[in-house]
Amino acid sequence: MGVINVTPDSFSDGGKYLNTDKALAHAMQLIEQGAHIIDIGGESTRPGASAVSVEEEINRVVPVIQALRMKNAKITISIDTSKPEVMQAAIQVGANFINDVNALQAQGALEVAAKYDIPVCLMHKQGQPKTMQNKPEYRDVLIEVMDFFEKKVDNCLSAGIKAKNIILDPGIGFGKTLEHNLVLLKNINKLKSLSYPILIGVSRKTMIGEILNAEVGDRLYGSLAIAQFAYTQGAQIFRVHDVKATSDLLKVTKILNS
Ligand code: PT1
């Protein structure tokens, strides 16, 4: 899964792809580099980010999704949003994957997702982006994330979302310390016991900066190390900025494991 941020304040490529033509060209490049899914988001969810209005978010993402769908009929287009109105608008112009960092908890989100036979990624987070890194605490992070998944999966199934469309994501960096993130990554096998595919988004994140004492532009090798580890533990989808590097890494790792 390659990332396209259509936000002026994204943590790693803020503002670079605001223009529709530029975003489209970047998406086409990510597809060429091996991305199977293009994840398009109009609201940053990095630590400290502010919320944007429904209207603003739709104005950011819809032109990009429309343009990408016109250029490529087949690619999976993921809409990275927590707002049901944005999901709906995105799906109407060609998005066919819902990536919700709020796990469809917004009023009306379950209903929108249930209307379409498309994959939905349910991500765990503690708190809201603005303040979530302000001393996150858990009694047992693994148990709490697993309990959260069980509840949210139940809600999805009750709303009519098919089990085959559900994907789970432990939400690396979303209200979690380095220790919490490490526990979750080391226990992907336990998350897998729920029998849904696991998505991991760790590309260029703070936890790598903390391990390596590296700025955001210098986190590629750390990101690749975690992607390879997560793959070996059973994760199936990797949300990344560096598609060529990650795709090569996964191709070689797959051969060695077969
Ligand atoms: C993610 C994810 C996402 N991450 C899914 N969607 C972001 N499914 C946006 C940091 O610690 O992991 N999974 N959509 C980006 N959010 C963050 C969070 C960016 C934390 C940076 C950090 O640096």
PDB file of C-alpha atoms and ligand atoms in Angstrom:
ATOM      1  CA  MET A   1       0.000   0.000   0.000  1.00  0.00           C
ATOM      2  CA  GLY A   2       1.581   3.261  -1.180  1.00  0.00           C
ATOM      3  CA  VAL A   3       0.702   6.488   0.579  1.00  0.00           C
ATOM      4  CA  ILE A   4      -0.566   9.654  -1.105  1.00  0.00           C
ATOM      5  CA  ASN A   5      -1.143  12.503   1.344  1.00  0.00           C
ATOM      6  CA  VAL A   6      -3.304  15.289   0.008  1.00  0.00           C
ATOM      7  CA  THR A   7      -2.692  17.439   3.078  1.00  0.00           C
ATOM      8  CA  PRO A   8      -0.686  20.600   3.664  1.00  0.00           C
ATOM      9  CA  ASP A   9       0.600  19.237   7.006  1.00  0.00           C
ATOM     10  CA  SER A  10       1.583  15.566   6.527  1.00  0.00           C
ATOM     11  CA  PHE A  11       4.511  14.533   8.736  1.00  0.00           C
ATOM     12  CA  SER A  12       6.778  13.157   6.027  1.00  0.00           C
ATOM     13  CA  ASP A  13       5.849  14.826   2.743  1.00  0.00           C
ATOM     14  CA  GLY A  14       3.631  17.684   3.879  1.00  0.00           C
ATOM     15  CA  GLY A  15       2.265  19.753   1.051  1.00  0.00           C
ATOM     16  CA  LYS A  16       4.265  18.080  -1.723  1.00  0.00           C
ATOM     17  CA  TYR A  17       1.269  16.427  -3.369  1.00  0.00           C
ATOM     18  CA  LEU A  18      -1.467  18.980  -2.782  1.00  0.00           C
ATOM     19  CA  ASN A  19      -1.906  19.666  -6.476  1.00  0.00           C
ATOM     20  CA  THR A  20      -4.062  17.018  -8.216  1.00  0.00           C
ATOM     21  CA  ASP A  21      -1.688  16.548 -11.165  1.00  0.00           C
ATOM     22  CA  LYS A  22       1.266  16.036  -8.853  1.00  0.00           C
ATOM     23  CA  ALA A  23      -0.662  13.614  -6.656  1.00  0.00           C
ATOM     24  CA  LEU A  24      -1.742  11.651  -9.737  1.00  0.00           C
ATOM     25  CA  ALA A  25       1.802  11.484 -11.112  1.00  0.00           C
ATOM     26  CA  HIS A  26       3.042  10.284  -7.725  1.00  0.00           C
ATOM     27  CA  ALA A  27       0.319   7.615  -7.549  1.00  0.00           C
ATOM     28  CA  MET A  28       1.206   6.375 -11.051  1.00  0.00           C
ATOM     29  CA  GLN A  29       4.853   6.166  -9.997  1.00  0.00           C
ATOM     30  CA  LEU A  30       3.952   4.152  -6.872  1.00  0.00           C
ATOM     31  CA  ILE A  31       1.938   1.709  -9.017  1.00  0.00           C
ATOM     32  CA  GLU A  32       4.896   1.296 -11.370  1.00  0.00           C
ATOM     33  CA  GLN A  33       7.099   0.640  -8.336  1.00  0.00           C
ATOM     34  CA  GLY A  34       4.900  -2.260  -7.236  1.00  0.00           C
ATOM     35  CA  ALA A  35       2.090  -0.841  -5.091  1.00  0.00           C
ATOM     36  CA  HIS A  36      -1.091  -2.936  -5.160  1.00  0.00           C
ATOM     37  CA  ILE A  37      -3.119  -0.360  -3.219  1.00  0.00           C
ATOM     38  CA  ILE A  38      -2.940   3.443  -3.291  1.00  0.00           C
ATOM     39  CA  ASP A  39      -4.014   4.994   0.024  1.00  0.00           C
ATOM     40  CA  ILE A  40      -5.314   8.546  -0.379  1.00  0.00           C
ATOM     41  CA  GLY A  41      -5.831  10.756   2.669  1.00  0.00           C
ATOM     42  CA  GLY A  42      -6.949  14.356   3.089  1.00  0.00           C
ATOM     43  CA  GLU A  43      -6.553  14.669   6.863  1.00  0.00           C
ATOM     44  CA  SER A  44      -3.233  14.102   8.604  1.00  0.00           C
ATOM     45  CA  THR A  45      -3.392  11.755  11.602  1.00  0.00           C
ATOM     46  CA  ARG A  46       0.211  12.125  12.704  1.00  0.00           C
ATOM     47  CA  PRO A  47       0.784  13.096  16.361  1.00  0.00           C
ATOM     48  CA  GLY A  48      -0.226  16.730  16.921  1.00  0.00           C
ATOM     49  CA  ALA A  49      -2.269  17.078  13.717  1.00  0.00           C
ATOM     50  CA  SER A  50      -5.533  19.049  13.699  1.00  0.00           C
ATOM     51  CA  ALA A  51      -8.869  17.823  12.345  1.00  0.00           C
ATOM     52  CA  VAL A  52     -10.253  19.204   9.057  1.00  0.00           C
ATOM     53  CA  SER A  53     -13.887  19.707   7.998  1.00  0.00           C
ATOM     54  CA  VAL A  54     -15.852  17.201   5.909  1.00  0.00           C
ATOM     55  CA  GLU A  55     -16.032  19.680   3.042  1.00  0.00           C
ATOM     56  CA  GLU A  56     -12.311  20.435   3.028  1.00  0.00           C
ATOM     57  CA  GLU A  57     -11.428  16.736   3.187  1.00  0.00           C
ATOM     58  CA  ILE A  58     -13.753  15.899   0.267  1.00  0.00           C
ATOM     59  CA  ASN A  59     -12.329  18.791  -1.773  1.00  0.00           C
ATOM     60  CA  ARG A  60      -8.822  17.438  -1.230  1.00  0.00           C
ATOM     61  CA  VAL A  61      -9.317  13.735  -1.981  1.00  0.00           C
ATOM     62  CA  VAL A  62     -12.133  13.473  -4.545  1.00  0.00           C
ATOM     63  CA  PRO A  63     -10.260  15.081  -7.495  1.00  0.00           C
ATOM     64  CA  VAL A  64      -7.250  12.814  -6.901  1.00  0.00           C
ATOM     65  CA  ILE A  65      -9.331   9.627  -6.656  1.00  0.00           C
ATOM     66  CA  GLN A  66     -11.313  10.612  -9.752  1.00  0.00           C
ATOM     67  CA  ALA A  67      -8.139  11.303 -11.752  1.00  0.00           C
ATOM     68  CA  LEU A  68      -6.441   8.089 -10.626  1.00  0.00           C
ATOM     69  CA  ARG A  69      -9.511   5.969 -11.388  1.00  0.00           C
ATOM     70  CA  MET A  70      -9.691   7.495 -14.898  1.00  0.00           C
ATOM     71  CA  LYS A  71      -6.038   6.589 -15.529  1.00  0.00           C
ATOM     72  CA  ASN A  72      -6.186   3.126 -13.953  1.00  0.00           C
ATOM     73  CA  ALA A  73      -9.402   1.089 -13.886  1.00  0.00           C
ATOM     74  CA  LYS A  74      -7.963  -1.789 -11.839  1.00  0.00           C
ATOM     75  CA  ILE A  75      -5.802  -0.480  -9.013  1.00  0.00           C
ATOM     76  CA  THR A  76      -7.251  -0.687  -5.517  1.00  0.00           C
ATOM     77  CA  ILE A  77      -7.817   2.857  -4.244  1.00  0.00           C
ATOM     78  CA  SER A  78      -8.009   3.188  -0.482  1.00  0.00           C
ATOM     79  CA  ILE A  79      -9.662   6.173   1.163  1.00  0.00           C
ATOM     80  CA  ASP A  80      -7.900   7.062   4.430  1.00  0.00           C
ATOM     81  CA  THR A  81     -10.678   8.728   6.415  1.00  0.00           C
ATOM     82  CA  SER A  82     -12.827   8.392   9.521  1.00  0.00           C
ATOM     83  CA  LYS A  83     -15.725  10.434   8.158  1.00  0.00           C
ATOM     84  CA  PRO A  84     -18.672   8.557   6.601  1.00  0.00           C
ATOM     85  CA  GLU A  85     -19.414  11.464   4.224  1.00  0.00           C
ATOM     86  CA  VAL A  86     -15.850  11.321   2.897  1.00  0.00           C
ATOM     87  CA  MET A  87     -16.002   7.506   2.541  1.00  0.00           C
ATOM     88  CA  GLN A  88     -19.219   7.827   0.558  1.00  0.00           C
ATOM     89  CA  ALA A  89     -17.910  10.627  -1.715  1.00  0.00           C
ATOM     90  CA  ALA A  90     -14.651   8.738  -2.319  1.00  0.00           C
ATOM     91  CA  ILE A  91     -16.375   5.438  -3.135  1.00  0.00           C
ATOM     92  CA  GLN A  92     -18.707   7.210  -5.568  1.00  0.00           C
ATOM     93  CA  VAL A  93     -15.701   8.356  -7.635  1.00  0.00           C
ATOM     94  CA  GLY A  94     -13.849   5.038  -7.555  1.00  0.00           C
ATOM     95  CA  ALA A  95     -12.333   4.265  -4.153  1.00  0.00           C
ATOM     96  CA  ASN A  96     -12.718   0.554  -3.333  1.00  0.00           C
ATOM     97  CA  PHE A  97     -11.043   0.130   0.053  1.00  0.00           C
ATOM     98  CA  ILE A  98     -11.819   1.952   3.328  1.00  0.00           C
ATOM     99  CA  ASN A  99      -8.893   2.684   5.629  1.00  0.00           C
ATOM    100  CA  ASP A 100     -10.249   4.063   8.890  1.00  0.00           C
ATOM    101  CA  VAL A 101      -7.813   4.896  11.717  1.00  0.00           C
ATOM    102  CA  ASN A 102     -10.936   5.273  13.887  1.00  0.00           C
ATOM    103  CA  ALA A 103     -12.216   1.733  13.108  1.00  0.00           C
ATOM    104  CA  LEU A 104     -15.672   2.888  11.850  1.00  0.00           C
ATOM    105  CA  GLN A 105     -16.586   4.331  15.262  1.00  0.00           C
ATOM    106  CA  ALA A 106     -17.941   7.631  13.854  1.00  0.00           C
ATOM    107  CA  GLN A 107     -21.725   7.927  13.685  1.00  0.00           C
ATOM    108  CA  GLY A 108     -22.837   6.478  10.328  1.00  0.00           C
ATOM    109  CA  ALA A 109     -19.480   4.968   9.306  1.00  0.00           C
ATOM    110  CA  LEU A 110     -20.512   1.327   9.840  1.00  0.00           C
ATOM    111  CA  GLU A 111     -23.599   1.874   7.683  1.00  0.00           C
ATOM    112  CA  VAL A 112     -21.607   3.372   4.793  1.00  0.00           C
ATOM    113  CA  ALA A 113     -19.045   0.558   4.905  1.00  0.00           C
ATOM    114  CA  ALA A 114     -21.805  -2.079   4.994  1.00  0.00           C
ATOM    115  CA  LYS A 115     -23.394  -0.699   1.813  1.00  0.00           C
ATOM    116  CA  TYR A 116     -20.396  -1.727  -0.296  1.00  0.00           C
ATOM    117  CA  ASP A 117     -18.696  -5.076  -0.740  1.00  0.00           C
ATOM    118  CA  ILE A 118     -15.160  -3.666  -0.312  1.00  0.00           C
ATOM    119  CA  PRO A 119     -12.321  -4.208   2.180  1.00  0.00           C
ATOM    120  CA  VAL A 120     -12.252  -2.159   5.411  1.00  0.00           C
ATOM    121  CA  CYS A 121      -9.197  -1.701   7.583  1.00  0.00           C
ATOM    122  CA  LEU A 122     -10.025  -1.263  11.275  1.00  0.00           C
ATOM    123  CA  MET A 123      -7.151   0.442  13.093  1.00  0.00           C
ATOM    124  CA  HIS A 124      -6.620   0.690  16.837  1.00  0.00           C
ATOM    125  CA  LYS A 125      -5.729   4.036  18.358  1.00  0.00           C
ATOM    126  CA  GLN A 126      -5.833   5.498  21.830  1.00  0.00           C
ATOM    127  CA  GLY A 127      -7.016   9.123  21.987  1.00  0.00           C
ATOM    128  CA  GLN A 128      -7.044  11.669  19.177  1.00  0.00           C
ATOM    129  CA  PRO A 129      -4.073  12.675  16.970  1.00  0.00           C
ATOM    130  CA  LYS A 130      -3.742  16.123  18.581  1.00  0.00           C
ATOM    131  CA  THR A 131      -2.951  14.689  22.042  1.00  0.00           C
ATOM    132  CA  MET A 132      -2.517  10.899  21.658  1.00  0.00           C
ATOM    133  CA  GLN A 133       1.264  10.916  22.307  1.00  0.00           C
ATOM    134  CA  ASN A 134       0.816  12.814  25.564  1.00  0.00           C
ATOM    135  CA  LYS A 135       1.771   9.961  27.975  1.00  0.00           C
ATOM    136  CA  PRO A 136      -0.101   6.965  26.511  1.00  0.00           C
ATOM    137  CA  GLU A 137      -0.796   4.262  29.115  1.00  0.00           C
ATOM    138  CA  TYR A 138      -2.147   0.704  29.017  1.00  0.00           C
ATOM    139  CA  ARG A 139      -2.646  -1.990  31.606  1.00  0.00           C
ATOM    140  CA  ASP A 140      -1.653  -4.507  28.912  1.00  0.00           C
ATOM    141  CA  VAL A 141      -1.365  -3.059  25.418  1.00  0.00           C
ATOM    142  CA  LEU A 142      -1.655  -6.405  23.597  1.00  0.00           C
ATOM    143  CA  ILE A 143      -4.775  -7.499  25.497  1.00  0.00           C
ATOM    144  CA  GLU A 144      -6.389  -4.081  25.095  1.00  0.00           C
ATOM    145  CA  VAL A 145      -5.753  -3.994  21.336  1.00  0.00           C
ATOM    146  CA  MET A 146      -7.038  -7.584  20.931  1.00  0.00           C
ATOM    147  CA  ASP A 147     -10.195  -6.794  22.967  1.00  0.00           C
ATOM    148  CA  PHE A 148     -10.721  -3.666  20.871  1.00  0.00           C
ATOM    149  CA  PHE A 149     -10.460  -5.715  17.640  1.00  0.00           C
ATOM    150  CA  GLU A 150     -12.918  -8.331  18.906  1.00  0.00           C
ATOM    151  CA  LYS A 151     -15.499  -5.646  19.738  1.00  0.00           C
ATOM    152  CA  LYS A 152     -15.053  -3.715  16.498  1.00  0.00           C
ATOM    153  CA  VAL A 153     -15.175  -6.874  14.378  1.00  0.00           C
ATOM    154  CA  ASP A 154     -18.441  -7.850  16.121  1.00  0.00           C
ATOM    155  CA  ASN A 155     -19.868  -4.403  15.348  1.00  0.00           C
ATOM    156  CA  CYS A 156     -18.884  -4.790  11.696  1.00  0.00           C
ATOM    157  CA  LEU A 157     -20.374  -8.270  11.345  1.00  0.00           C
ATOM    158  CA  SER A 158     -23.616  -7.143  13.037  1.00  0.00           C
ATOM    159  CA  ALA A 159     -23.834  -4.188  10.641  1.00  0.00           C
ATOM    160  CA  GLY A 160     -23.596  -6.607   7.697  1.00  0.00           C
ATOM    161  CA  ILE A 161     -19.940  -6.146   6.755  1.00  0.00           C
ATOM    162  CA  LYS A 162     -18.592  -9.457   5.451  1.00  0.00           C
ATOM    163  CA  ALA A 163     -15.791 -11.174   7.370  1.00  0.00           C
ATOM    164  CA  LYS A 164     -13.809 -11.544   4.120  1.00  0.00           C
ATOM    165  CA  ASN A 165     -13.640  -7.732   3.877  1.00  0.00           C
ATOM    166  CA  ILE A 166     -12.162  -7.093   7.344  1.00  0.00           C
ATOM    167  CA  ILE A 167      -8.493  -6.175   7.869  1.00  0.00           C
ATOM    168  CA  LEU A 168      -6.943  -5.292  11.263  1.00  0.00           C
ATOM    169  CA  ASP A 169      -4.168  -2.815  12.076  1.00  0.00           C
ATOM    170  CA  PRO A 170      -2.613  -2.311  15.544  1.00  0.00           C
ATOM    171  CA  GLY A 171      -2.026   1.383  14.783  1.00  0.00           C
ATOM    172  CA  ILE A 172       1.702   1.861  15.268  1.00  0.00           C
ATOM    173  CA  GLY A 173       2.347   5.311  16.827  1.00  0.00           C
ATOM    174  CA  PHE A 174      -1.314   6.021  17.594  1.00  0.00           C
ATOM    175  CA  GLY A 175      -1.342   6.671  21.350  1.00  0.00           C
ATOM    176  CA  LYS A 176       1.600   4.321  21.945  1.00  0.00           C
ATOM    177  CA  THR A 177       5.111   4.607  23.325  1.00  0.00           C
ATOM    178  CA  LEU A 178       8.082   2.893  21.653  1.00  0.00           C
ATOM    179  CA  GLU A 179       7.628   0.020  24.150  1.00  0.00           C
ATOM    180  CA  HIS A 180       3.930  -0.371  23.272  1.00  0.00           C
ATOM    181  CA  ASN A 181       4.725  -0.386  19.534  1.00  0.00           C
ATOM    182  CA  LEU A 182       7.423  -3.041  20.040  1.00  0.00           C
ATOM    183  CA  VAL A 183       5.092  -5.300  22.037  1.00  0.00           C
ATOM    184  CA  LEU A 184       2.486  -5.110  19.249  1.00  0.00           C
ATOM    185  CA  LEU A 185       5.004  -5.766  16.455  1.00  0.00           C
ATOM    186  CA  LYS A 186       6.518  -8.723  18.331  1.00  0.00           C
ATOM    187  CA  ASN A 187       3.038 -10.203  18.795  1.00  0.00           C
ATOM    188  CA  ILE A 188       1.653  -9.978  15.257  1.00  0.00           C
ATOM    189  CA  ASN A 189       1.249 -13.765  15.437  1.00  0.00           C
ATOM    190  CA  LYS A 190      -1.248 -13.276  18.307  1.00  0.00           C
ATOM    191  CA  LEU A 191      -3.125 -10.576  16.391  1.00  0.00           C
ATOM    192  CA  LYS A 192      -3.295 -13.084  13.514  1.00  0.00           C
ATOM    193  CA  SER A 193      -5.093 -15.570  15.771  1.00  0.00           C
ATOM    194  CA  LEU A 194      -8.247 -13.485  15.194  1.00  0.00           C
ATOM    195  CA  SER A 195      -8.059 -14.788  11.590  1.00  0.00           C
ATOM    196  CA  TYR A 196      -8.081 -11.465   9.715  1.00  0.00           C
ATOM    197  CA  PRO A 197      -5.287 -10.070   7.542  1.00  0.00           C
ATOM    198  CA  ILE A 198      -2.978  -7.633   9.369  1.00  0.00           C
ATOM    199  CA  LEU A 199      -1.959  -4.248   7.970  1.00  0.00           C
ATOM    200  CA  ILE A 200       1.082  -2.457   9.410  1.00  0.00           C
ATOM    201  CA  GLY A 201       1.846   1.242   8.949  1.00  0.00           C
ATOM    202  CA  VAL A 202       5.248   2.096  10.357  1.00  0.00           C
ATOM    203  CA  SER A 203       6.985   3.834   7.448  1.00  0.00           C
ATOM    204  CA  ARG A 204       9.145   6.777   8.653  1.00  0.00           C
ATOM    205  CA  LYS A 205       7.404   6.918  12.034  1.00  0.00           C
ATOM    206  CA  THR A 206       8.693   8.346  15.324  1.00  0.00           C
ATOM    207  CA  MET A 207       9.424   4.898  16.809  1.00  0.00           C
ATOM    208  CA  ILE A 208      12.168   4.479  14.186  1.00  0.00           C
ATOM    209  CA  GLY A 209      13.451   7.974  14.969  1.00  0.00           C
ATOM    210  CA  GLU A 210      13.621   6.973  18.634  1.00  0.00           C
ATOM    211  CA  ILE A 211      15.531   3.755  17.959  1.00  0.00           C
ATOM    212  CA  LEU A 212      17.986   5.325  15.489  1.00  0.00           C
ATOM    213  CA  ASN A 213      17.999   8.937  16.678  1.00  0.00           C
ATOM    214  CA  ALA A 214      17.164   9.793  13.052  1.00  0.00           C
ATOM    215  CA  GLU A 215      15.081  12.535  11.461  1.00  0.00           C
ATOM    216  CA  VAL A 216      12.101  11.632   9.254  1.00  0.00           C
ATOM    217  CA  GLY A 217      14.172  11.717   6.035  1.00  0.00           C
ATOM    218  CA  ASP A 218      16.639   9.207   7.442  1.00  0.00           C
ATOM    219  CA  ARG A 219      14.299   6.394   8.509  1.00  0.00           C
ATOM    220  CA  LEU A 220      14.134   4.225   5.373  1.00  0.00           C
ATOM    221  CA  TYR A 221      16.396   1.385   6.538  1.00  0.00           C
ATOM    222  CA  GLY A 222      14.646   1.244   9.895  1.00  0.00           C
ATOM    223  CA  SER A 223      11.281   1.169   8.113  1.00  0.00           C
ATOM    224  CA  LEU A 224      12.467  -1.710   5.919  1.00  0.00           C
ATOM    225  CA  ALA A 225      13.742  -3.683   8.917  1.00  0.00           C
ATOM    226  CA  ILE A 226      10.316  -3.465  10.559  1.00  0.00           C
ATOM    227  CA  ALA A 227       8.492  -4.300   7.297  1.00  0.00           C
ATOM    228  CA  GLN A 228      10.612  -7.426   6.894  1.00  0.00           C
ATOM    229  CA  PHE A 229      10.108  -8.443  10.521  1.00  0.00           C
ATOM    230  CA  ALA A 230       6.350  -7.838  10.291  1.00  0.00           C
ATOM    231  CA  TYR A 231       6.143  -9.859   7.050  1.00  0.00           C
ATOM    232  CA  THR A 232       7.944 -12.761   8.684  1.00  0.00           C
ATOM    233  CA  GLN A 233       5.488 -12.552  11.624  1.00  0.00           C
ATOM    234  CA  GLY A 234       2.549 -12.795   9.199  1.00  0.00           C
ATOM    235  CA  ALA A 235       1.517  -9.225   8.324  1.00  0.00           C
ATOM    236  CA  GLN A 236       0.125  -9.012   4.764  1.00  0.00           C
ATOM    237  CA  ILE A 237      -0.292  -5.325   3.945  1.00  0.00           C
ATOM    238  CA  PHE A 238       2.362  -2.646   4.439  1.00  0.00           C
ATOM    239  CA  ARG A 239       1.397   1.028   4.301  1.00  0.00           C
ATOM    240  CA  VAL A 240       4.569   2.753   3.092  1.00  0.00           C
ATOM    241  CA  HIS A 241       5.984   5.880   1.478  1.00  0.00           C
ATOM    242  CA  ASP A 242       8.950   4.072  -0.139  1.00  0.00           C
ATOM    243  CA  VAL A 243       7.223   1.575  -2.423  1.00  0.00           C
ATOM    244  CA  LYS A 244      10.178   0.553  -4.612  1.00  0.00           C
ATOM    245  CA  ALA A 245      12.415  -0.240  -1.636  1.00  0.00           C
ATOM    246  CA  THR A 246       9.662  -2.075   0.273  1.00  0.00           C
ATOM    247  CA  SER A 247       8.481  -4.001  -2.770  1.00  0.00           C
ATOM    248  CA  ASP A 248      12.036  -5.226  -3.532  1.00  0.00           C
ATOM    249  CA  LEU A 249      12.534  -6.140   0.129  1.00  0.00           C
ATOM    250  CA  LEU A 250       9.309  -8.158   0.227  1.00  0.00           C
ATOM    251  CA  LYS A 251       9.955  -9.924  -3.108  1.00  0.00           C
ATOM    252  CA  VAL A 252      13.350 -11.138  -1.933  1.00  0.00           C
ATOM    253  CA  THR A 253      12.103 -12.038   1.559  1.00  0.00           C
ATOM    254  CA  LYS A 254       9.189 -14.026   0.096  1.00  0.00           C
ATOM    255  CA  ILE A 255      11.506 -16.129  -2.067  1.00  0.00           C
ATOM    256  CA  LEU A 256      13.736 -16.911   0.880  1.00  0.00           C
ATOM    257  CA  ASN A 257      10.741 -17.991   2.965  1.00  0.00           C
ATOM    258  CA  SER A 258       9.278 -20.252   0.242  1.00  0.00           C
TER     259      SER A 258
HETATM  260  C1  PT1 B   1      -1.457   3.464   9.904  1.00  0.00           C
HETATM  261  C2  PT1 B   1      -1.623   4.810   9.444  1.00  0.00           C
HETATM  262  C3  PT1 B   1      -2.772   5.073   8.635  1.00  0.00           C
HETATM  263  N1  PT1 B   1      -0.775   5.815   9.757  1.00  0.00           N
HETATM  264  C4  PT1 B   1      -3.421   2.834   8.781  1.00  0.00           C
HETATM  265  N2  PT1 B   1      -3.635   4.071   8.310  1.00  0.00           N
HETATM  266  C5  PT1 B   1      -1.027   7.065   9.327  1.00  0.00           C
HETATM  267  N3  PT1 B   1      -4.289   1.838   8.470  1.00  0.00           N
HETATM  268  C6  PT1 B   1      -2.149   7.329   8.521  1.00  0.00           C
HETATM  269  C7  PT1 B   1       4.658   8.848  14.150  1.00  0.00           C
HETATM  270  O1  PT1 B   1       4.748   8.157  15.182  1.00  0.00           O
HETATM  271  O2  PT1 B   1      -0.441   3.109  10.659  1.00  0.00           O
HETATM  272  N4  PT1 B   1      -2.355   2.522   9.559  1.00  0.00           N
HETATM  273  N5  PT1 B   1      -2.995   6.340   8.190  1.00  0.00           N
HETATM  274  C8  PT1 B   1      -0.078   8.184   9.702  1.00  0.00           C
HETATM  275  N6  PT1 B   1      -0.149   8.485  11.103  1.00  0.00           N
HETATM  276  C9  PT1 B   1       1.010   8.637  11.875  1.00  0.00           C
HETATM  277  C10 PT1 B   1       1.036   8.175  13.196  1.00  0.00           C
HETATM  278  C11 PT1 B   1       2.144   9.194  11.316  1.00  0.00           C
HETATM  279  C12 PT1 B   1       2.215   8.243  13.929  1.00  0.00           C
HETATM  280  C13 PT1 B   1       3.314   9.298  12.044  1.00  0.00           C
HETATM  281  C14 PT1 B   1       3.371   8.806  13.362  1.00  0.00           C
HETATM  282  O3  PT1 B   1       5.590   9.520  13.684  1.00  0.00           O
END
